[in-house]
Structure formats: structure tokens, C-alpha cells
Coordinates of C-alpha atoms and ligand atoms in Angstrom, one line a residue:
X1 CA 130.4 21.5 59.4
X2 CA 132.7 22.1 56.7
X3 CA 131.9 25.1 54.2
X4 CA 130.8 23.6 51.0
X5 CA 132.2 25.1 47.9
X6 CA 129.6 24.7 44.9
X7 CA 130.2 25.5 41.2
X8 CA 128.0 27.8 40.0
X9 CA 127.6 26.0 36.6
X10 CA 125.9 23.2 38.1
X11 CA 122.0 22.8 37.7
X12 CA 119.4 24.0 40.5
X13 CA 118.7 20.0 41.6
X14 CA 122.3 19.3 41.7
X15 CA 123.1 22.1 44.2
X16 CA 120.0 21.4 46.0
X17 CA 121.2 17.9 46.8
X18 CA 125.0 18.3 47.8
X19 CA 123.7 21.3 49.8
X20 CA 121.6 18.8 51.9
X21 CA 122.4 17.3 54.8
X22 CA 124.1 14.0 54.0
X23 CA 122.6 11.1 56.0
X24 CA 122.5 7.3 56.2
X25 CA 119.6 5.1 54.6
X26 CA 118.8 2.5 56.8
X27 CA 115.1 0.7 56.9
X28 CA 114.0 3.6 54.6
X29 CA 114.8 6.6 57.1
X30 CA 117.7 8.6 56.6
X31 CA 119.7 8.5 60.0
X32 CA 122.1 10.2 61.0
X33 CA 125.3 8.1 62.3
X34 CA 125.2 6.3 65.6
X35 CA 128.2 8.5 66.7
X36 CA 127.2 11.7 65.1
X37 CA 130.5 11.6 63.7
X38 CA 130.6 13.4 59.3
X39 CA 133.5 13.0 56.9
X40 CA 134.4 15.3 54.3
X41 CA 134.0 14.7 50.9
X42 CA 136.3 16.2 48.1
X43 CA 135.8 18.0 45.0
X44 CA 138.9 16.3 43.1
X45 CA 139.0 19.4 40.6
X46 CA 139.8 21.8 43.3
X47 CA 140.3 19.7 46.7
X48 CA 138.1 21.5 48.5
X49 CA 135.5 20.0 50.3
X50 CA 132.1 19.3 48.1
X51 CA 129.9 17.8 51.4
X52 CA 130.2 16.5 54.8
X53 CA 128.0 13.2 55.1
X54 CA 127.7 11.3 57.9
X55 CA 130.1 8.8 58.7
X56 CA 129.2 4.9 59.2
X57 CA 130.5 2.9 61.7
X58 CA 130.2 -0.7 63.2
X59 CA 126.8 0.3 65.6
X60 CA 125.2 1.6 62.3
X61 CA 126.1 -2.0 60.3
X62 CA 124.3 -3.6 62.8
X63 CA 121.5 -1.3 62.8
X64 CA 121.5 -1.7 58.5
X65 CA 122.1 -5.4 59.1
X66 CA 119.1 -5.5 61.5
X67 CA 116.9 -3.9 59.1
X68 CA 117.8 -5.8 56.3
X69 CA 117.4 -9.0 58.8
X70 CA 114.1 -8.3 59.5
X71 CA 113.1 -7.2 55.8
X72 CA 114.4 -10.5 54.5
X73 CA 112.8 -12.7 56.8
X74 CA 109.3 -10.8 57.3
X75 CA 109.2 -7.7 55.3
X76 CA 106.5 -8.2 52.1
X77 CA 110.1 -8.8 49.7
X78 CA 110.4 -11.6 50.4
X79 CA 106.3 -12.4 49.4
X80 CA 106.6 -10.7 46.2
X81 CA 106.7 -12.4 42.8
X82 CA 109.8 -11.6 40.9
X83 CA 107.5 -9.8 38.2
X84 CA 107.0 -7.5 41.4
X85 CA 110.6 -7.1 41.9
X86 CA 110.7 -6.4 37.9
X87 CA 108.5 -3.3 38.6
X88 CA 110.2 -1.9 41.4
X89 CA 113.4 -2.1 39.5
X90 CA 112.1 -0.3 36.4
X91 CA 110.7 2.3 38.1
X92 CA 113.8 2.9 40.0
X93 CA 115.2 2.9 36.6
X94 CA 112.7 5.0 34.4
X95 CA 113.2 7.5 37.9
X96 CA 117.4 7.5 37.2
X97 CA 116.6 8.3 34.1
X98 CA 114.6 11.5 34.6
X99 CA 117.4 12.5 37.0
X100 CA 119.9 11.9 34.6
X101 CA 121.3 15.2 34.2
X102 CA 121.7 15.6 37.9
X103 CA 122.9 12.0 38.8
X104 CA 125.7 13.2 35.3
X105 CA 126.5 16.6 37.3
X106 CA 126.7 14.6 40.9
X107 CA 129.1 11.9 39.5
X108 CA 131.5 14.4 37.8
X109 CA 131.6 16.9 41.0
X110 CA 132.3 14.2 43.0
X111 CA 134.7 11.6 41.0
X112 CA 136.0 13.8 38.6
X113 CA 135.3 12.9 35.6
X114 CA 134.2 14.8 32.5
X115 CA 130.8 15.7 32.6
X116 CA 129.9 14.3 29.2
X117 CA 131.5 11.2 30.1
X118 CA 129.1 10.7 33.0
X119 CA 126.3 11.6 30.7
X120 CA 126.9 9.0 27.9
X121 CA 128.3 6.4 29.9
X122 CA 128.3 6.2 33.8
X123 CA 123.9 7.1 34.1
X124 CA 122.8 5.5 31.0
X125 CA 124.8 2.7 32.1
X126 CA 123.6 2.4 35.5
X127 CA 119.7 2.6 34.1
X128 CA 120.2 -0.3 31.5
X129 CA 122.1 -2.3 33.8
X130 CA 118.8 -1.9 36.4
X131 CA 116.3 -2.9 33.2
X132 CA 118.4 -6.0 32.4
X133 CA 119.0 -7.3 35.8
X134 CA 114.8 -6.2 36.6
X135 CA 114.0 -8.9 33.7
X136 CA 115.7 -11.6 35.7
X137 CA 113.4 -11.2 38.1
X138 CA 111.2 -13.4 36.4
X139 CA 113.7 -16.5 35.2
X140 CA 115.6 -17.5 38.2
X141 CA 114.4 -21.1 38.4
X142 CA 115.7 -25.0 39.2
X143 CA 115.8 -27.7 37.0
X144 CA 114.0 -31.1 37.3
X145 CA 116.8 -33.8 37.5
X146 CA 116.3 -37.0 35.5
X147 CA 117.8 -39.9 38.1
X148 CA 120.6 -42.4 37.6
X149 CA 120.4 -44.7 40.8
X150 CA 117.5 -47.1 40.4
X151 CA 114.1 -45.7 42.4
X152 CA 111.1 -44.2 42.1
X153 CA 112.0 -40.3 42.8
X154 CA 111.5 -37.1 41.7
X155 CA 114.2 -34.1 42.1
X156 CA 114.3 -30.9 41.5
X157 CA 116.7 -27.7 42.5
X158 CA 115.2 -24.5 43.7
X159 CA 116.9 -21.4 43.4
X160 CA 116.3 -19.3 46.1
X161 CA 117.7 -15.8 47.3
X162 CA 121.2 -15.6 49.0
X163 CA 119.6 -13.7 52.3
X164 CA 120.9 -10.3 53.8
X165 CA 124.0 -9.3 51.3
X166 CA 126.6 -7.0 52.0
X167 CA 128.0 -5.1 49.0
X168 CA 130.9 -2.7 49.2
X169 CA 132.1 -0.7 46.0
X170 CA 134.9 1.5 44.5
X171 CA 134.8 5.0 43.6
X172 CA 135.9 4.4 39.9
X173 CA 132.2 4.5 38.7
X174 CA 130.6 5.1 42.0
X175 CA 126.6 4.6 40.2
X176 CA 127.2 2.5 38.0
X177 CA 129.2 0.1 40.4
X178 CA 126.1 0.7 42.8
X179 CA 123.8 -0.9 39.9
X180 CA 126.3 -4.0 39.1
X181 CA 126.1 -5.0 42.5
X182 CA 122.1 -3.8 43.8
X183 CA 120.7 -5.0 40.1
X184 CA 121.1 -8.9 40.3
X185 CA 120.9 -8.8 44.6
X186 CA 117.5 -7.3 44.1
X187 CA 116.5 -9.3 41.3
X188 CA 117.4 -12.8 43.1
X189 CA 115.5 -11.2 46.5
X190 CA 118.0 -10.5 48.5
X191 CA 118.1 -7.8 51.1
X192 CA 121.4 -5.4 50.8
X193 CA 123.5 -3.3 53.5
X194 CA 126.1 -1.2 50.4
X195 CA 128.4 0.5 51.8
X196 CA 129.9 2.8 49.4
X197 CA 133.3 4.3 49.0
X198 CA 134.0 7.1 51.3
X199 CA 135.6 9.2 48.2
X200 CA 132.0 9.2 46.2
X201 CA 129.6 9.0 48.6
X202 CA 127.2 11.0 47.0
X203 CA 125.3 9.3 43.9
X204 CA 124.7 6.1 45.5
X205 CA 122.8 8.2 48.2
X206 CA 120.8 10.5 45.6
X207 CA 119.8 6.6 44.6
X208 CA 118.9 5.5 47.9
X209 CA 116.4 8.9 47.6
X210 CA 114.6 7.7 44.3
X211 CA 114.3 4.0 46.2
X212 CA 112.4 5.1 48.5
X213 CA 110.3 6.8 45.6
X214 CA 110.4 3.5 43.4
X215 CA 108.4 2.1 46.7
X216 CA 110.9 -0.5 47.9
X217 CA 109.8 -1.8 50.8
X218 CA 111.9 -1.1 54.1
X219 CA 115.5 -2.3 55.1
X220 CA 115.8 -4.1 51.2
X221 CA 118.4 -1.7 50.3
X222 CA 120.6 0.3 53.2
X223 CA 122.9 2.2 52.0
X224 CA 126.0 3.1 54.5
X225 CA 128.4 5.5 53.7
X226 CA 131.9 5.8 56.2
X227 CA 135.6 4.3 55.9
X228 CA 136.8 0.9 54.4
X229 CA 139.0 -0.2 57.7
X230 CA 135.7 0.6 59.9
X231 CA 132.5 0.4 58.5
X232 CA 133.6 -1.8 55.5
X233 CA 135.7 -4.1 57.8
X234 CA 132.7 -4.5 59.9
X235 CA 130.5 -5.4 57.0
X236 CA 132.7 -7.9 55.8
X237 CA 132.7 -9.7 59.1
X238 CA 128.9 -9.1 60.2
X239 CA 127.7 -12.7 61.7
X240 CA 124.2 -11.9 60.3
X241 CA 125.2 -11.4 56.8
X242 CA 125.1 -14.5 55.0
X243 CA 127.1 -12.9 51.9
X244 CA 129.5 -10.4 50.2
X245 CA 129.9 -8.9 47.0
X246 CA 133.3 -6.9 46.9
X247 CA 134.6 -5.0 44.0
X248 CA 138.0 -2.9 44.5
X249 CA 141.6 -3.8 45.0
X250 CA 143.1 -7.1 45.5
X251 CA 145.0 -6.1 48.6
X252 CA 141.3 -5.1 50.5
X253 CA 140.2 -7.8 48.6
X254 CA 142.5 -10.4 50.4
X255 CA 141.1 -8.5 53.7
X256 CA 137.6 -9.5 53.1
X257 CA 138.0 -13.3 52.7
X258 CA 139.7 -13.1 56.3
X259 CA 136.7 -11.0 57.5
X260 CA 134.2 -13.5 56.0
X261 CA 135.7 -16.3 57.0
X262 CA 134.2 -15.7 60.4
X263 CA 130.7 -17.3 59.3
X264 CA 131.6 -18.5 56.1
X265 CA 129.2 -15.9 54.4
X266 CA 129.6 -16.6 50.5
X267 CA 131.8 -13.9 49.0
X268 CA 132.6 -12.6 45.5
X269 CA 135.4 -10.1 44.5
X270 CA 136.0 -8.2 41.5
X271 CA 139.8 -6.9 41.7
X272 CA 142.3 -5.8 40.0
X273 CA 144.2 -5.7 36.7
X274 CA 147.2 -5.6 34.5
X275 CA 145.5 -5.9 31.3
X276 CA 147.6 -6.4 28.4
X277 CA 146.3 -5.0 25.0
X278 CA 148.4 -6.7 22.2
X279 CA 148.8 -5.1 18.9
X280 CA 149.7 -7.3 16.3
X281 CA 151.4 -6.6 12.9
X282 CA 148.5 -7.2 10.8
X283 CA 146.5 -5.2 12.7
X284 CA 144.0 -2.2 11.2
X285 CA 146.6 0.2 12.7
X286 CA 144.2 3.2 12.2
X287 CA 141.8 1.7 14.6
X288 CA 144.2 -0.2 17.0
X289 CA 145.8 3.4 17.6
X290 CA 142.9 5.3 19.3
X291 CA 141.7 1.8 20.5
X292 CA 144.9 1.4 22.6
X293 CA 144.7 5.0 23.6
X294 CA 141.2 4.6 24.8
X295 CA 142.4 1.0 26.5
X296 CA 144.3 3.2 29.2
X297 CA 143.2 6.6 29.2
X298 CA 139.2 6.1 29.6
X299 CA 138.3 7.1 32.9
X300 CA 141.5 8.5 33.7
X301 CA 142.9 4.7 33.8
X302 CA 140.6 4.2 36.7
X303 CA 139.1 0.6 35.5
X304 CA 140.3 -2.4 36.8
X305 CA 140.7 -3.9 33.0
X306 CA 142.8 -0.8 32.2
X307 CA 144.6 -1.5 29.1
X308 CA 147.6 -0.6 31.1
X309 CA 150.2 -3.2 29.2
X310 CA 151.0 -2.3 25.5
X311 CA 152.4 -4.8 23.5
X312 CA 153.0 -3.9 19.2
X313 CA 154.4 -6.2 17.2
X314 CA 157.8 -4.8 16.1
X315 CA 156.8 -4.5 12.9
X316 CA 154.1 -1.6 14.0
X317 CA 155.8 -0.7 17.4
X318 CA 157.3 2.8 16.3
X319 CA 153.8 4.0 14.8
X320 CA 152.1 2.8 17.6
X321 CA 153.6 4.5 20.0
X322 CA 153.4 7.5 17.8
X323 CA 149.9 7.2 17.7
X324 CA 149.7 6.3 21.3
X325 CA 152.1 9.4 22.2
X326 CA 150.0 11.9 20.0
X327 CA 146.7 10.7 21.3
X328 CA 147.8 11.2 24.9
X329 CA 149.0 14.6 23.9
X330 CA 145.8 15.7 22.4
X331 CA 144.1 14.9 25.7
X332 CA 143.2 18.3 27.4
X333 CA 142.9 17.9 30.8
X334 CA 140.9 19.8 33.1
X335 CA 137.9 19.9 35.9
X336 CA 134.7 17.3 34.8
X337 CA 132.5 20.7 34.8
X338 CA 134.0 22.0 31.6
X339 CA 132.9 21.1 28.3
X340 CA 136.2 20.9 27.2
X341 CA 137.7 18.8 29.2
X342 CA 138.6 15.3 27.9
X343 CA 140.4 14.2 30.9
X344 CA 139.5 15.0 34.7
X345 CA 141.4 15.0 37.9
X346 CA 142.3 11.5 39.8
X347 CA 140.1 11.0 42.5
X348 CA 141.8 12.0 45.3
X349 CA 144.7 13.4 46.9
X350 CA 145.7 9.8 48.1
X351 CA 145.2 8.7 44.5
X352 CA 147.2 11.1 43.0
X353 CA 150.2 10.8 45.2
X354 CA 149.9 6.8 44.5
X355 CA 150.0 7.6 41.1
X356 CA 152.9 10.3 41.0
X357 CA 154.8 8.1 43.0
X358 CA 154.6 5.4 40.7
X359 CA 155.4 7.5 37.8
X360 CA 158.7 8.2 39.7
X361 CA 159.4 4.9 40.5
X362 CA 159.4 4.4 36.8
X363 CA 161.7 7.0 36.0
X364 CA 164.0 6.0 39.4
X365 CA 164.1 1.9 37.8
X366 CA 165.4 3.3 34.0
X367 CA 162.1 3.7 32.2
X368 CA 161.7 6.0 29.5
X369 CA 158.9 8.9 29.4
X370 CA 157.4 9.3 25.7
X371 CA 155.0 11.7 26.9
X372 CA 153.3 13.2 30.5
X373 CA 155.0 12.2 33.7
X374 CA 153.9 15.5 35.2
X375 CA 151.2 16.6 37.4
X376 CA 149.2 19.4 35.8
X377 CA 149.1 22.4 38.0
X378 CA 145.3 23.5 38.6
X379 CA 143.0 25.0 41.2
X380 CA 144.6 22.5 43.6
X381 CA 142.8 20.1 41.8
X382 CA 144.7 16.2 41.2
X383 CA 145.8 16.2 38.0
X384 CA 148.2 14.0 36.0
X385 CA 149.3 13.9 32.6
X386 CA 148.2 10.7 30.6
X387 CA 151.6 9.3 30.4
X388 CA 153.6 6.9 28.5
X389 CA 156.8 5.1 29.2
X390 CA 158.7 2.7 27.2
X391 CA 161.6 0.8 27.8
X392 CA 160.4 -0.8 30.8
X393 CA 161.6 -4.4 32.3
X394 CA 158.9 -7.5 32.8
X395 CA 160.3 -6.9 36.8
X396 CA 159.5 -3.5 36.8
X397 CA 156.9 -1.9 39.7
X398 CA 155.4 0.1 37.0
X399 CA 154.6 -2.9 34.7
X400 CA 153.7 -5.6 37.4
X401 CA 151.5 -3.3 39.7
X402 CA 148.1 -2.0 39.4
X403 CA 148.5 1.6 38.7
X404 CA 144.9 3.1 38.9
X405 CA 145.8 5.9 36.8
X406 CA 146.8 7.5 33.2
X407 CA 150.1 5.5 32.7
X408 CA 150.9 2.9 30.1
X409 CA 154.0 1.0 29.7
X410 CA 154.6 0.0 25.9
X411 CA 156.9 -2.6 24.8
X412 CA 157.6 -4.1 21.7
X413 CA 157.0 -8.0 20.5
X414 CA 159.5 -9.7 17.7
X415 CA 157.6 -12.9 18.2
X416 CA 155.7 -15.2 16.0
X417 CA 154.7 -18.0 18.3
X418 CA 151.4 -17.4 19.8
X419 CA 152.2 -18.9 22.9
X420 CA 155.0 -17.2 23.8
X421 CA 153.2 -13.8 23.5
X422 CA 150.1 -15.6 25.5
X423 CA 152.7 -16.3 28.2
X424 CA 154.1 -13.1 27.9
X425 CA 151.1 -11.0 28.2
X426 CA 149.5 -13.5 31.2
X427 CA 153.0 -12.7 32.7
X428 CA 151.1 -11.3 36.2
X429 CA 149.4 -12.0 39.4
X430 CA 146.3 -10.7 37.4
X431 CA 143.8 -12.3 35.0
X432 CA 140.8 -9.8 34.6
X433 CA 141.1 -8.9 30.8
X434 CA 143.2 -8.5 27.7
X435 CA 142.7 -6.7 24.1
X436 CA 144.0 -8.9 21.0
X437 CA 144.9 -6.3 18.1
X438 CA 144.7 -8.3 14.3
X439 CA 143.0 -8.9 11.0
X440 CA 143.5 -12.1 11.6
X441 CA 140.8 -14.0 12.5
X442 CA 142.5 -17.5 13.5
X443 CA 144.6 -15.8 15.2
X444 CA 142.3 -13.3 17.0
X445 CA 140.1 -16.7 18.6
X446 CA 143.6 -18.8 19.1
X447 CA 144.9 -15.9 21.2
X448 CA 141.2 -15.6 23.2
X449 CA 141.9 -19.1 24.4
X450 CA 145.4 -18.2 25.2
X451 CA 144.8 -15.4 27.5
X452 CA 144.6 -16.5 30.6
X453 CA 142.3 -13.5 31.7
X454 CA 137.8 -13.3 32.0
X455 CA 137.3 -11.0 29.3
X456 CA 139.2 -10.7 26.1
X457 CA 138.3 -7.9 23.8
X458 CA 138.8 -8.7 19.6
X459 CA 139.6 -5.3 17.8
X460 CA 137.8 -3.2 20.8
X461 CA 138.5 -2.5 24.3
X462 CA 136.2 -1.3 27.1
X463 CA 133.4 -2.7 25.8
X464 CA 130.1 -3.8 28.7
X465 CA 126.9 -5.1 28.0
X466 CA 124.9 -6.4 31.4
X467 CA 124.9 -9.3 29.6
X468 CA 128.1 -10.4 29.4
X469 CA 130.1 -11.6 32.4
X470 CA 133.1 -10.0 33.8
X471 CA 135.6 -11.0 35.9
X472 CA 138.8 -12.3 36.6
X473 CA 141.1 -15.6 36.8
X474 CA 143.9 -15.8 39.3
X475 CA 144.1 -12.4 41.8
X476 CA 141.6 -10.3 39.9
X477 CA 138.7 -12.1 41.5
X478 CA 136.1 -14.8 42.3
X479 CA 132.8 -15.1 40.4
X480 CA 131.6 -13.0 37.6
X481 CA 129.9 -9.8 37.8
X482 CA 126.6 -9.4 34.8
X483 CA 125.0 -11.3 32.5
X484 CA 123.1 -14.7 33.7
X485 CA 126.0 -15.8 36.0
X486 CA 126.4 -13.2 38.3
X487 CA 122.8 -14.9 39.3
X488 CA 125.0 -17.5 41.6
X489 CA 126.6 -14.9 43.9
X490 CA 123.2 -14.0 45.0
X491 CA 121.2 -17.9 44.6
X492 CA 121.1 -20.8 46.6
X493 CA 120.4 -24.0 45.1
X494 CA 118.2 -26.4 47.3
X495 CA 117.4 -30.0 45.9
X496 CA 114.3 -31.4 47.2
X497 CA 113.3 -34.8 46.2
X498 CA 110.4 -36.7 47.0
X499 CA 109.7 -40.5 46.7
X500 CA 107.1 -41.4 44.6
Ligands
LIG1 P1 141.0 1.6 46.1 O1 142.4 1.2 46.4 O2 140.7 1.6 44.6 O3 140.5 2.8 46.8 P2 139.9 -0.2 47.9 O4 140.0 -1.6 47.7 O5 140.8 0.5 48.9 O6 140.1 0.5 46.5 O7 138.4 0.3 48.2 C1 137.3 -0.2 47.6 C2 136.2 -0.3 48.7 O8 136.6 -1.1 49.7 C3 135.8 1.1 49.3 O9 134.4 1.1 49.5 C4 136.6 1.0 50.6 O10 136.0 1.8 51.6 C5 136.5 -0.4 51.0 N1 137.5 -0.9 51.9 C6 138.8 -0.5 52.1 N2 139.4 -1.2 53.1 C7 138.5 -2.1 53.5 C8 138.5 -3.1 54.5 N3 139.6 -3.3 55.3 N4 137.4 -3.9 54.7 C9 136.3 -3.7 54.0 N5 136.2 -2.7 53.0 C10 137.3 -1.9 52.8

């Protein structure tokens, strides 16, 4: 066991619960792994460790598919009404809610991020994401289908639940990516195995705690924590799961369609992204400044629809940048615990070396650095500077890869034709969203339809609701995440007809 460094400014739950011993939730028992085997977590402000939890490997899959098996086919889930499942949800989330403080403190020990951040965004989030899925409970149902052959027969389609899911996530918003991918599972009445990312462990398995509270019944939701190549590979290719949700990065993502393939479990994947926000001319520069700012630099660039391509109209480009440049510089970075941090470290030491190293690659292919480019030097913790380069190339690593980090590449536009700059901007192997900068109305809605990307943000970027799907053309994904249709990732549709 590992010594655990805590911080002393965190609350009396908080240290209670990272000084616990760090088990496995499987058929509502916390287990230690089949091979006895722990992993270290880190505290990315300081890299030292923050917990040891124990480490899940293929034998404990099996054991989490097992349970979730035998829940899904005979546990009293799958004989409860959906209002039933509505209740259980709530509870879990009117139980996240009296635990926000700790889930906020638990989130920025472990990811990084600013403690006010988690507070205001990553909980709250996680709670109404639970309430909105919880009321779908109740409203996933068929249709009666009017006939066209001649005959006497009634059809309808039943929706029914998906069966034992298997839902791996990303460390970017380790709670709130929890509740995207438990919410709708739980509300269709599946059973779920999540394996969560090895990084940030630790507030999908505070969750698992207040499920047992909410009074889930066993094996509905296992929660594994443990390596992608191992216990996430294993997942993915489990005969006896019969689907998976993945969100992360295209390259895994590529991995688990092989894996699945095996039985031809459904699979959804919410990847990557290159997203371009494009400032136009006419554009309320005041707002489009911080907006662009905000685009890259919220959660430390760690969001798949990072606004990570700038594009300014010529006309604007020099103030924009400017404004860009001055906003990055006003950032303060620092560890999540402080209040005045704005900015946290990157996740890990792999992280921050992925995104160093593309910062240099950047500055080795003849970019220019307006601003950052350095790693901040503090406590041993991972720290980069938000950074901005300019005169980049369309070819360039730095503007065709998914960074993961604090680093924008702004270029400027001399175009009028909206199609060019729709080509322009959809000018990767991604398609998950894009920010459209401009008074302009006509033009705002043409350039919606020329994007060829899931979301496209009008005069805002960053913007969720559960309601509204998310997700991505081309190599950021298949299916949507939210709102009504993230429903059929978890539903099968059965048409039963009878003569008459
Ligand atoms: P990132 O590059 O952002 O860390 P990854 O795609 O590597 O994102 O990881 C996202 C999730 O996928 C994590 O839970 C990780 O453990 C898991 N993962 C990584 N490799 C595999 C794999 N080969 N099979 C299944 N899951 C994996």
C-alpha cells in the first residue's frame, strides 16, 4: 500500500472516503479484485499518489458480467415499472446532491480541476442529467403501425431494454460521464458492468456507495475499476454482454468495434474532436472573444468538442487573437484546491507529456507561439500554460490531431463564400462540433447546415442540456449521447403482430 498524501483543506467526508480502502462493486458487495492486485491513483496537482484501489481484471468482468446476467434476467429490475426505476434514479440523485460538496472536492483531487468548477458544473450536472434521464423511465414505448399490404392485422413495436450493458468512460468529467452513460441504461432497464478510467477512479465509486443507498437492487450497476488494455479490453469483448457504450478516443474507440465484433453486441462511441469555432466579421466581438477563450480553455481543453480550431474573419483576426492571447494570459494556473485557481493541472503525467510534446511538435513544424508553450513548474504537479499558436499549416499535427489539452491553433479567413469556409472548417477526420461566430442570422443557420459536425453552437460554445443530443459524424462517433435519442443505444424494438 502506497502512502496516501491528503490535503488538509479538504472536508472531513472527503478524507474519510479516499482514506478508505478502494474496492470493486459487483452484485452490490464491494470486492476486492480476483487477483488482489491495487493501482495507484494520482493527485495531478502534485503527482503523488491520492489512493490505491483495487485493480479489475478479466476474472472480475466475468464475475460483474455474471451479476448483471443474473440481475437482468431474474433480479426484481427487470419486474419493476419504469415509474419504479424513476424513483430509484431520483433518490440516487436527491443523495448526489447532499454529497455535493464532497463528490466537488473528490473530482478536483482526483482530475484536477478547479474546485469551483466541479461545484457549478461537473455535480450539478451529473444530478440533473440523473432527474432527466429518471423521467424517461416512464415514456419509452412502441408505436401501433397502420398496415399497407391488404389483411386483417394489427402491429405494434415494443421497446424493450438492451440487456446487460457494458459502459466504459474517460477521465475528462469522470461523474458526470458516469451519469451520461448509467442515466438512460437505467432508465431503458438495462443492467450495467462501467468500468471507469483508471486515472479517476474515485467518484464513480463514491456513486456506486450512494447506489446501494438509493436501494438498487443487486448486480444492476457494477462498477469496475482497473486498465483500458485489460479490464476494458475484456469488457468490450465479453460474450455475455449484449452491448457497449464507449466514450474516449477514437484510436481506443476503433479497438472496441474489433472487440465487439465477437458477438455482435450493439456498440455506441462518443470520440474525439477537432472542433472548429469560426469567428466571423460581423460578429459581437466583445462576446466572441471570451466565448473563443472559453471554446478551448474550459476544462483545461479536456472535452472532446474542444474549440481547439480558431478561425476570424480577417477583418477581426488581429483583435481576436488579442483577445484570445489576453484571456489565456489572465488565466492563473494552479492546483483545483485553491480558490484561485482558474486553471488546474492536466490529468496525468502521460497527459502532460502528450500534450508538451505536441506543443513542440508545433514549434519543430514552423508554428508561431502567441502566448504559453511552457509547462508551469509546481509541486510536481502537470501543468501547461493555455497556449496559442498561429501560423499553422491545414497539414500540421497540431491542427489535424486531437490535442486533449490547453492549445489552440488560430488562423485567419479572407473568405466570403460560405462553403468554402464550411469545407474549410470540416477539413478533418472529425465531426463532433463547431461554434459559428456572427450577427448574422441567415448566415448563422446556412453555416449550421454546412458544418458537417453533431452539434453546432450559434454565438455560444460548451453549451449541454440532457436534452439535447451529442455526438459526432464521421470519426468522432456512432449514436448520440442525451436527450430522447440516446434511448436507442439502450432499446430494442420488437414488432409483434397478430392476425385478426
Ligand atoms: P484517453 O486517451 O483520453 O485517455 P482512452 O480512449 O485511452 O482515452 O480511454 C478512455 C477509456 O477507455 C478509459 O476508461 C480507458 O481505460 C479505456 N480503454 C483504453 N484502452 C482500451 C481498450 N483497448 N479496450 C477497452 N477500453 C480501453
Amino acid at each position: 500500500m502506497a502512502t496516501v498524501a491528503l490535503d488538509s483543506r479538504l472536508s472531513r467526508p472527503t478524507a474519510a472516503f479516499l482514506s478508505r480502502t478502494h474496492k470493486l462493486l459487483i452484485d452490490n458487495e464491494w470486492v476486492s479484485a480476483a487477483s488482489g492486485k491495487t493501482f495507484p491513483v494520482y493527485n495531478p496537482a502534485t503527482g503523488t499518489v491520492l489512493a490505491d484501489v483495487a485493480e479489475a481484471d478479466k476474472e472480475d468482468v466475468n464475475r460483474a458480467v455474471r451479476a448483471a446476467r443474473r440481475a437482468f434476467d431474474s433480479g426484481p429490475w427487470r419486474r419493476m415499472t419504469g415509474a419504479q426505476r424513476n424513483r430509484l434514479m431520483w433518490k440516487l440523485a436527491d443523495l448526489l446532491e447532499q454529497h455535493l460538496e464532497e463528490f466537488a472536492e473528490i473530482e478536483s483531487m482526483d482530475n484536477g480541476k478547479p474546485l469551483a468548477v466541479a461545484r457549478v458544473a461537473d455535480v450539478p450536472f451529473a444530478i440533473e442529467w440523473f432527474r432527466y434521464m429518471g423521467g424517461w423511465a416512464t415514456k419509452i414505448g412502441g408505436t401501433t403501425i397502420p398496415w399497407s399490404a391488404p389483411g386483417d392485422f394489427l402491429s405494434y413495436t415494443l421497446r424493450e431494454p438492451a440487456g446487460v450493458v457494458g459502459q466504459i468512460i474517460p477521465w475528462n468529467f469522470p461523474l458526470l460521464m458516469a451519469a451520461w452513460k448509467l442515466g438512460p441504461a437505467l432508465a431503458a432497464g438495462c443492467t450495467v458492468v462501467l468500468k471507469v478510467a483508471e486515472q479517476t477512479p474515485l467518484s464513480a465509486l463514491r456513486l456506486g456507495e450512494l447506489i446501494q443507498e438509493a436501494g438498487f437492487p443487486a448486480g444492476v450497476v457494477n462498477i469496475l475499476a482497473g486498465y483500458g488494455e485489460t479490464a476494458g479490453a475484456a469488457l468490450a469483448a465479453h460474450p455475455d454482454v449484449d452491448k457497449v457504450a464507449f466514450t474516449g478516443s477514437t484510436e481506443v474507440g476503433k479497438l472496441i468495434v474489433q472487440a465487439a465484433s465477437g458477438n455482435l453486441k450493439r456498440v455506441s462511441l462518443e470520440l474525439g474532436g477537432k472542433s472548429p469555432t469560426i469567428v466571423f466579421g460581423d460578429a459581437d466581438i466583445e462576446r466572441a472573444i471570451p466565448g473563443a477563450a472559453s471554446a478551448i480553455f474550459f476544462n483545461h481543453g479536456q472535452c472532446c468538442c474542444a474549440g481547439s480550431r480558431l478561425y476570424a474573419h480577417k477583418s477581426v483576426f488581429d483583435r481576436v487573437l488579442e483577445g484570445v492571447t489576453a484571456e489565456a494570459k489572465k488565466i492563473r494556473v494552479g492546483p483545483g484546491l485553491d480558490p484561485s485557481t482558474d486553471m488546474g493541472p492536466v490529468v496525468s503525467d502521460e497527459q502532460y507529456r502528450r500534450v508538451t510534446g505536441y506543443i513542440e511538435s508545433g514549434v519543430r513544424d514552423g508554428a508561431q507561439i502567441v502566448t504559453g508553450g511552457r509547462k508551469v513548474d509546481q509541486n510536481g504537479g502537470y501543468f501547461v500554460e493555455p497556449t496559442v499558436f498561429t501560423n499553422t499549416q491545414p497539414t500540421m499535427k497540431i491542427v489535424q490531431e486531437e490535442i486533449f489539452g490547453p492549445v489552440v491553433c488560430a488562423e485567419p479567413f479572407d473568405d466570403a463564400d460560405l462553403e468554402r469556409i464550411g469545407r474549410q472548417a470540416n477539413d478533418t477526420l472529425y465531426g463532433l462540433a463547431a461554434s459559428v461566430w456572427t450577427k448574422d442570422l441567415s448566415k448563422a443557420h446556412k453555416m449550421a447546415g454546412l458544418l458537417r459536425s453533431g452539434t453546432v453552437w450559434i454565438n455560444c460554445h460548451n453549451v449541454f442540456d440532457p436534452s439535447l443530443p451529442f455526438g459526432g459524424y464521421k470519426q468522432s462517433g456512432w449514436g448520440r449521447e442525451n436527450g430522447a435519442e440516446v434511448l436507442s443505444n439502450y432499446t430494442e424494438f420488437k414488432t409483434v403482430t397478430a392476425r385478426l
